[in-house]
Short mmCIF file of C-alpha atoms in Angstrom, two decimals:
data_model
loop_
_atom_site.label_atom_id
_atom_site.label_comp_id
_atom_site.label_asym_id
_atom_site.label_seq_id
_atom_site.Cartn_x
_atom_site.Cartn_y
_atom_site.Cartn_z
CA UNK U 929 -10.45 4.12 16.03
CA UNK U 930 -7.57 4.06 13.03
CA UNK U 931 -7.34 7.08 10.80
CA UNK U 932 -5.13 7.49 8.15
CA UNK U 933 -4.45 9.90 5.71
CA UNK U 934 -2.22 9.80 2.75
CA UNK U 935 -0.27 12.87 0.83
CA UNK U 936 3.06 12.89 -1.63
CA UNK U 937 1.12 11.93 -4.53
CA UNK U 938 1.39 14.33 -7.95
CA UNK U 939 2.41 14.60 -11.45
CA UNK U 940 5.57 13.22 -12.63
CA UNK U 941 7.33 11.86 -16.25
CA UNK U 942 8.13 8.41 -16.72
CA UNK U 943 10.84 7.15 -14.99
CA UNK U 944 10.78 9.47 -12.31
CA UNK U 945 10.15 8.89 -8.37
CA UNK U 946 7.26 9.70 -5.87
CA UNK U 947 7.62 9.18 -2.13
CA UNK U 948 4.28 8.74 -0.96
CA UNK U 949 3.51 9.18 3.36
CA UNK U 950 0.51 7.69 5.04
CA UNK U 951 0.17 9.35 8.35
CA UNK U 952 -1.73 6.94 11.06
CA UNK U 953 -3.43 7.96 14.28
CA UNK U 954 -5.09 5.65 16.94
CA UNK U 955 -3.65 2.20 18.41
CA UNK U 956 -2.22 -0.12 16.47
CA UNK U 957 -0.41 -3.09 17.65
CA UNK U 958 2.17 -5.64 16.44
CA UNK U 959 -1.16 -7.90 15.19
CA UNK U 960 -1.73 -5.46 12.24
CA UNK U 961 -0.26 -5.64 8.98
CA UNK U 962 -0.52 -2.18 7.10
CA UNK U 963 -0.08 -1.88 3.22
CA UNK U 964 -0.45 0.35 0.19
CA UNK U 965 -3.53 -0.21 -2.56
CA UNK U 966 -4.76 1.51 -6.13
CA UNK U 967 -7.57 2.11 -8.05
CA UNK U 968 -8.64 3.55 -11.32
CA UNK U 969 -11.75 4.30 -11.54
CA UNK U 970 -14.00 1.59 -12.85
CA UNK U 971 -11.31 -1.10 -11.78
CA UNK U 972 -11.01 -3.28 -9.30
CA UNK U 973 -8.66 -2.24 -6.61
CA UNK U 974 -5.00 -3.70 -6.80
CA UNK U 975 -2.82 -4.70 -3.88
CA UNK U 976 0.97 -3.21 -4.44
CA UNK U 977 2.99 -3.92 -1.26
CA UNK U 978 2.58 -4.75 2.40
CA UNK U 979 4.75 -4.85 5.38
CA UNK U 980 4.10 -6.38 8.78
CA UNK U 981 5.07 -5.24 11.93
CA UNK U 982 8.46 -6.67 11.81
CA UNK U 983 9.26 -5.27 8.63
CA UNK U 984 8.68 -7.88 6.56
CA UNK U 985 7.24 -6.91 2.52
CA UNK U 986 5.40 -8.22 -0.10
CA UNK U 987 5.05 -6.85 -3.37
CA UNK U 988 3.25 -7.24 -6.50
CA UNK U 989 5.42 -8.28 -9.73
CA UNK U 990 4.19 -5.35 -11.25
CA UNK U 991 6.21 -3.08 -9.27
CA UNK U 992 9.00 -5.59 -7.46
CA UNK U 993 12.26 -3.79 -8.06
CA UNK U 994 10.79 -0.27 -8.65
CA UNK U 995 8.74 0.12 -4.94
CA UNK U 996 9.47 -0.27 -1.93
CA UNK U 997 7.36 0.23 0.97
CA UNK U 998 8.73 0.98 4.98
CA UNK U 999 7.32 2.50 7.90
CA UNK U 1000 8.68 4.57 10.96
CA UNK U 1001 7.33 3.03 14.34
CA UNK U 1002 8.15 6.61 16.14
CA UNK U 1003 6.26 8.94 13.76
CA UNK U 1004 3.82 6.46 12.82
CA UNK U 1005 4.13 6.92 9.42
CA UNK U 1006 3.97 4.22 6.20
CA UNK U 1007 5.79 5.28 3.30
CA UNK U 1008 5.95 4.28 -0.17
CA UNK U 1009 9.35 5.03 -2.13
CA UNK U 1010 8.19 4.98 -6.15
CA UNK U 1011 10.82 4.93 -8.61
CA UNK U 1012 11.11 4.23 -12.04
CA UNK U 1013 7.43 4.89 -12.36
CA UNK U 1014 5.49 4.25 -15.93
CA UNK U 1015 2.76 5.72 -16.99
CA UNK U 1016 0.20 1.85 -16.07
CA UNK U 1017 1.21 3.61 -12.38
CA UNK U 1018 -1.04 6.47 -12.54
CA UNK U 1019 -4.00 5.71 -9.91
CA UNK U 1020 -5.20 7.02 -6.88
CA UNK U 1021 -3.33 5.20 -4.21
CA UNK U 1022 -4.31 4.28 -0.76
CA UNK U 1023 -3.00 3.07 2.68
CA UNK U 1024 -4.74 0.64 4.71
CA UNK U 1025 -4.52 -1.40 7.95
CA UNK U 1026 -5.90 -4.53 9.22
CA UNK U 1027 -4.92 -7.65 11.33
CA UNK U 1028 -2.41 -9.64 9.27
CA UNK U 1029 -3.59 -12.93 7.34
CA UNK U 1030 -0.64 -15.45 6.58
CA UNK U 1031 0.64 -16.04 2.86
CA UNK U 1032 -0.15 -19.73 2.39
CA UNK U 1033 2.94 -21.66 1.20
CA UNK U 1034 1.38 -22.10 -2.70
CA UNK U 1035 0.45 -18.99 -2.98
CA UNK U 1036 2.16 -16.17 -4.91
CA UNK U 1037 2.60 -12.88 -4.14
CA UNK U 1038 0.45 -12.12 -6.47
CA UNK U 1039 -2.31 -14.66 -5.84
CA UNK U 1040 -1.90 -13.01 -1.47
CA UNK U 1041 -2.21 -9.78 -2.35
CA UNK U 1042 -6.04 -10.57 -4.17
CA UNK U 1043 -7.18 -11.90 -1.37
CA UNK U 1044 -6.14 -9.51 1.13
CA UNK U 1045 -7.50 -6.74 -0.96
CA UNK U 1046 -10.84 -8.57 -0.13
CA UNK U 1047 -10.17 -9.01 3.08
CA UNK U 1048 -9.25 -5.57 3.68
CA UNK U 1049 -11.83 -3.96 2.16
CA UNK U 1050 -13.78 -5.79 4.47
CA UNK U 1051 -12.30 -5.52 8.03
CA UNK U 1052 -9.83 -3.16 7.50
CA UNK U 1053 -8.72 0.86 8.15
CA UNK U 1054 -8.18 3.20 5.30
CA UNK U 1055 -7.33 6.50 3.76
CA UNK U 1056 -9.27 8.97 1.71
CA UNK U 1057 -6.10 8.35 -1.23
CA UNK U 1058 -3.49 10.21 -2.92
CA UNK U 1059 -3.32 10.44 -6.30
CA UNK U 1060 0.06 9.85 -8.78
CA UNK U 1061 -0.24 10.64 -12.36
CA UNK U 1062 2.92 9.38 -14.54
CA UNK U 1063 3.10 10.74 -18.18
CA UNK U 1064 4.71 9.23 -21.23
#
């Protein structure tokens, strides 16, 4: 079994930085993808950014230049790096894991991120959430 549990989240002004951590426990190998998601409630969850096990991210527009997510192999730990954060960030965020899906070559970022939020929700591992609030 996967556990993971998130923390780092809070209260911060716009334009300021979070750095959120996603602690994992139990095996996973270099055929998962992990990633970090949001939700307010009554909304449909939204994929932000994944990384596979090589390191390699996707992000959504929405936050391309401002996030940036990374993970430490030896402390198995995901991390999320927030910066320049506006107030449309405040959600309760959450880390997931699942077996990695590949980007088809017409899809965007965007469009890749949808469906693995689907396909995640479905087959995947995930956290009980953190939650950032940014103020104006």
């Amino acid at each position: 079994q996967v556990q993971l549990v998130e923390s780092g989240g809070g209260s911060v002004q716009a334009g300021g930085s979070l750095r959120l951590s996603c602690a994992a426990s139990g095996y996973i190998d270099s055929t998962y993808c992990m990633g970090w998601f949001r939700m307010v409630q009554g909304k449909e969850r939204e994929g932000v950014a994944t990384i596979d096990s090589d390191g390699t991210a996707t992000y959504a527009d929405s936050v391309k230049g401002r996030f940036t997510i990374s993970q430490d192999n030896v402390k198995n730990t995901l991390y999320l790096q927030m910066n320049s954060l506006k107030p449309e960030d405040t959600a309760m965020y959450y880390c997931a894991a699942a077996r990695c899906g590949k980007r088809a070559p017409g899809n965007t970022a965007g469009e890749y991120l949808t469906i693995i939020t689907t396909m995640w929700g479905a087959f995947g591992y995930w956290g009980q959430g953190t939650q950032v609030t940014v103020s104006s």
